[in-house]
Amino acid sequence: MTGTPSKRTTRLRRTAVAAAAACGAAVSLVAAAPAPQAAATTTVYVWASGVNMRACASFDCPPYSGVKVSRMNVTAYCQNKGDTVRDGQYVNDYWVQVDAGGPRGWISAVYVSGGVNWGPIPGVSQNFEDCF
């Protein structure tokens, strides 16, 4: 058969063109969506020597074997309340999740400069979801 296309063929072509246009619009919308951003980190200073790092903000988690943080800047991801730590005049129940160039872990906020007794470290996220 030659000549003009049938109504059915014309309708199929229109449907195919409309479907392709819809898919293209959907793909461009997905491509234009911003990627989820990584949690903001903060650099903090650990003022003490030999600070234990743990897998959780509690004495229930033993210190990492062979991992100590001493007088250095570390990357802080978040902070959360946990067990109370006392060291001389310093006391705090906040713990900070940090990366000191090894495994990520928790240290007591007592050993982070810039905080106050019984308070969070300024500038470090208190959103627990930022820990992961």
PDB file of C-alpha atoms in Angstrom:
ATOM      1  CA  MET A   1       0.000   0.000   0.000  1.00  0.00           C
ATOM      2  CA  THR A   2       1.279   3.375  -0.952  1.00  0.00           C
ATOM      3  CA  GLY A   3      -0.171   6.808  -0.594  1.00  0.00           C
ATOM      4  CA  THR A   4      -1.542   8.515   2.495  1.00  0.00           C
ATOM      5  CA  PRO A   5      -1.132   6.817   5.866  1.00  0.00           C
ATOM      6  CA  SER A   6      -4.196   5.341   7.514  1.00  0.00           C
ATOM      7  CA  LYS A   7      -5.835   7.001  10.514  1.00  0.00           C
ATOM      8  CA  ARG A   8      -4.521   4.199  12.717  1.00  0.00           C
ATOM      9  CA  THR A   9      -0.909   4.727  11.560  1.00  0.00           C
ATOM     10  CA  THR A  10      -1.194   8.481  12.075  1.00  0.00           C
ATOM     11  CA  ARG A  11      -2.612   7.960  15.576  1.00  0.00           C
ATOM     12  CA  LEU A  12       0.211   5.530  16.448  1.00  0.00           C
ATOM     13  CA  ARG A  13       2.823   8.016  15.260  1.00  0.00           C
ATOM     14  CA  ARG A  14       1.253  10.826  17.319  1.00  0.00           C
ATOM     15  CA  THR A  15       1.159   8.549  20.396  1.00  0.00           C
ATOM     16  CA  ALA A  16       4.795   7.551  19.878  1.00  0.00           C
ATOM     17  CA  VAL A  17       5.889  11.191  19.482  1.00  0.00           C
ATOM     18  CA  ALA A  18       3.924  12.223  22.589  1.00  0.00           C
ATOM     19  CA  ALA A  19       5.398   9.337  24.600  1.00  0.00           C
ATOM     20  CA  ALA A  20       8.939  10.215  23.503  1.00  0.00           C
ATOM     21  CA  ALA A  21       8.378  13.859  24.434  1.00  0.00           C
ATOM     22  CA  ALA A  22       7.025  12.869  27.862  1.00  0.00           C
ATOM     23  CA  CYS A  23      10.000  10.572  28.488  1.00  0.00           C
ATOM     24  CA  GLY A  24      12.403  13.307  27.456  1.00  0.00           C
ATOM     25  CA  ALA A  25      10.739  15.773  29.833  1.00  0.00           C
ATOM     26  CA  ALA A  26      10.851  13.235  32.664  1.00  0.00           C
ATOM     27  CA  VAL A  27      14.514  12.461  32.028  1.00  0.00           C
ATOM     28  CA  SER A  28      15.406  16.152  31.970  1.00  0.00           C
ATOM     29  CA  LEU A  29      13.559  16.682  35.256  1.00  0.00           C
ATOM     30  CA  VAL A  30      15.438  13.810  36.871  1.00  0.00           C
ATOM     31  CA  ALA A  31      18.730  15.045  35.474  1.00  0.00           C
ATOM     32  CA  ALA A  32      18.006  18.566  36.707  1.00  0.00           C
ATOM     33  CA  ALA A  33      17.265  17.446  40.287  1.00  0.00           C
ATOM     34  CA  PRO A  34      20.133  18.402  42.596  1.00  0.00           C
ATOM     35  CA  ALA A  35      22.154  15.570  44.086  1.00  0.00           C
ATOM     36  CA  PRO A  36      21.762  15.119  47.839  1.00  0.00           C
ATOM     37  CA  GLN A  37      24.447  17.056  49.632  1.00  0.00           C
ATOM     38  CA  ALA A  38      26.836  15.457  52.047  1.00  0.00           C
ATOM     39  CA  ALA A  39      26.497  16.589  55.611  1.00  0.00           C
ATOM     40  CA  ALA A  40      28.543  19.651  56.448  1.00  0.00           C
ATOM     41  CA  THR A  41      31.614  18.958  58.524  1.00  0.00           C
ATOM     42  CA  THR A  42      33.503  21.171  60.914  1.00  0.00           C
ATOM     43  CA  THR A  43      37.144  21.126  61.885  1.00  0.00           C
ATOM     44  CA  VAL A  44      37.643  21.045  65.645  1.00  0.00           C
ATOM     45  CA  TYR A  45      40.756  20.900  67.819  1.00  0.00           C
ATOM     46  CA  VAL A  46      41.343  18.098  70.324  1.00  0.00           C
ATOM     47  CA  TRP A  47      43.361  19.743  73.109  1.00  0.00           C
ATOM     48  CA  ALA A  48      44.221  16.632  75.149  1.00  0.00           C
ATOM     49  CA  SER A  49      46.622  13.743  74.547  1.00  0.00           C
ATOM     50  CA  GLY A  50      45.699  10.081  74.265  1.00  0.00           C
ATOM     51  CA  VAL A  51      41.936  10.561  73.833  1.00  0.00           C
ATOM     52  CA  ASN A  52      40.132   7.273  73.251  1.00  0.00           C
ATOM     53  CA  MET A  53      37.928   6.916  70.186  1.00  0.00           C
ATOM     54  CA  ARG A  54      34.909   4.605  70.365  1.00  0.00           C
ATOM     55  CA  ALA A  55      32.265   3.167  68.024  1.00  0.00           C
ATOM     56  CA  CYS A  56      29.483   4.847  70.039  1.00  0.00           C
ATOM     57  CA  ALA A  57      28.960   7.719  72.481  1.00  0.00           C
ATOM     58  CA  SER A  58      29.135   5.433  75.482  1.00  0.00           C
ATOM     59  CA  PHE A  59      31.542   3.514  77.694  1.00  0.00           C
ATOM     60  CA  ASP A  60      29.568   0.444  76.560  1.00  0.00           C
ATOM     61  CA  CYS A  61      31.657   0.589  73.375  1.00  0.00           C
ATOM     62  CA  PRO A  62      35.290  -0.243  74.119  1.00  0.00           C
ATOM     63  CA  PRO A  63      37.973   2.112  72.795  1.00  0.00           C
ATOM     64  CA  TYR A  64      39.328   1.300  69.345  1.00  0.00           C
ATOM     65  CA  SER A  65      42.492  -0.719  69.741  1.00  0.00           C
ATOM     66  CA  GLY A  66      45.588   1.344  69.000  1.00  0.00           C
ATOM     67  CA  VAL A  67      43.642   4.502  68.095  1.00  0.00           C
ATOM     68  CA  LYS A  68      44.255   7.616  70.202  1.00  0.00           C
ATOM     69  CA  VAL A  69      43.647  11.237  69.264  1.00  0.00           C
ATOM     70  CA  SER A  70      46.158  13.769  70.560  1.00  0.00           C
ATOM     71  CA  ARG A  71      46.398  17.542  70.174  1.00  0.00           C
ATOM     72  CA  MET A  72      45.264  17.824  66.598  1.00  0.00           C
ATOM     73  CA  ASN A  73      42.594  19.147  64.273  1.00  0.00           C
ATOM     74  CA  VAL A  74      39.984  16.549  63.353  1.00  0.00           C
ATOM     75  CA  THR A  75      36.922  16.540  61.120  1.00  0.00           C
ATOM     76  CA  ALA A  76      33.701  16.579  63.163  1.00  0.00           C
ATOM     77  CA  TYR A  77      30.490  15.234  61.598  1.00  0.00           C
ATOM     78  CA  CYS A  78      27.946  15.524  64.370  1.00  0.00           C
ATOM     79  CA  GLN A  79      27.439  15.386  68.113  1.00  0.00           C
ATOM     80  CA  ASN A  80      25.030  13.611  70.369  1.00  0.00           C
ATOM     81  CA  LYS A  81      24.440  13.128  74.075  1.00  0.00           C
ATOM     82  CA  GLY A  82      25.929  10.032  75.635  1.00  0.00           C
ATOM     83  CA  ASP A  83      27.698   8.992  78.824  1.00  0.00           C
ATOM     84  CA  THR A  84      29.019  11.748  81.080  1.00  0.00           C
ATOM     85  CA  VAL A  85      32.791  12.248  81.005  1.00  0.00           C
ATOM     86  CA  ARG A  86      34.706  14.098  83.726  1.00  0.00           C
ATOM     87  CA  ASP A  87      38.317  15.200  83.441  1.00  0.00           C
ATOM     88  CA  GLY A  88      39.388  17.590  86.198  1.00  0.00           C
ATOM     89  CA  GLN A  89      37.194  20.690  86.004  1.00  0.00           C
ATOM     90  CA  TYR A  90      35.724  19.625  82.670  1.00  0.00           C
ATOM     91  CA  VAL A  91      32.490  17.638  82.443  1.00  0.00           C
ATOM     92  CA  ASN A  92      30.182  16.950  79.519  1.00  0.00           C
ATOM     93  CA  ASP A  93      27.674  14.422  78.253  1.00  0.00           C
ATOM     94  CA  TYR A  94      28.060  15.409  74.591  1.00  0.00           C
ATOM     95  CA  TRP A  95      30.144  13.242  72.317  1.00  0.00           C
ATOM     96  CA  VAL A  96      31.470  14.242  68.893  1.00  0.00           C
ATOM     97  CA  GLN A  97      31.816  11.905  65.935  1.00  0.00           C
ATOM     98  CA  VAL A  98      35.188  12.599  64.316  1.00  0.00           C
ATOM     99  CA  ASP A  99      37.614  11.418  61.684  1.00  0.00           C
ATOM    100  CA  ALA A 100      41.244  11.817  62.670  1.00  0.00           C
ATOM    101  CA  GLY A 101      42.675  10.160  59.573  1.00  0.00           C
ATOM    102  CA  GLY A 102      41.675   6.637  60.543  1.00  0.00           C
ATOM    103  CA  PRO A 103      38.348   5.105  61.405  1.00  0.00           C
ATOM    104  CA  ARG A 104      35.476   7.443  62.166  1.00  0.00           C
ATOM    105  CA  GLY A 105      34.529   7.312  65.842  1.00  0.00           C
ATOM    106  CA  TRP A 106      33.246   9.129  68.918  1.00  0.00           C
ATOM    107  CA  ILE A 107      35.226  11.180  71.426  1.00  0.00           C
ATOM    108  CA  SER A 108      33.970  13.082  74.435  1.00  0.00           C
ATOM    109  CA  ALA A 109      33.279  16.781  73.886  1.00  0.00           C
ATOM    110  CA  VAL A 110      35.312  17.350  77.067  1.00  0.00           C
ATOM    111  CA  TYR A 111      38.425  17.069  74.917  1.00  0.00           C
ATOM    112  CA  VAL A 112      37.305  19.406  72.108  1.00  0.00           C
ATOM    113  CA  SER A 113      38.252  23.090  72.302  1.00  0.00           C
ATOM    114  CA  GLY A 114      35.538  25.708  72.184  1.00  0.00           C
ATOM    115  CA  GLY A 115      32.851  24.019  74.195  1.00  0.00           C
ATOM    116  CA  VAL A 116      31.517  24.574  77.677  1.00  0.00           C
ATOM    117  CA  ASN A 117      30.671  22.197  80.496  1.00  0.00           C
ATOM    118  CA  TRP A 118      27.398  20.370  79.850  1.00  0.00           C
ATOM    119  CA  GLY A 119      26.994  21.899  76.403  1.00  0.00           C
ATOM    120  CA  PRO A 120      27.424  21.085  72.735  1.00  0.00           C
ATOM    121  CA  ILE A 121      30.424  22.150  70.669  1.00  0.00           C
ATOM    122  CA  PRO A 122      29.516  25.291  68.674  1.00  0.00           C
ATOM    123  CA  GLY A 123      29.391  24.754  64.918  1.00  0.00           C
ATOM    124  CA  VAL A 124      29.084  20.954  65.050  1.00  0.00           C
ATOM    125  CA  SER A 125      25.800  19.511  63.836  1.00  0.00           C
ATOM    126  CA  GLN A 126      23.404  18.133  66.441  1.00  0.00           C
ATOM    127  CA  ASN A 127      21.446  16.321  63.707  1.00  0.00           C
ATOM    128  CA  PHE A 128      22.105  12.622  64.291  1.00  0.00           C
ATOM    129  CA  GLU A 129      21.474  11.897  60.585  1.00  0.00           C
ATOM    130  CA  ASP A 130      24.662  13.833  59.774  1.00  0.00           C
ATOM    131  CA  CYS A 131      26.614  11.062  61.509  1.00  0.00           C
ATOM    132  CA  PHE A 132      26.091   8.649  58.627  1.00  0.00           C
TER     133      PHE A 132
END
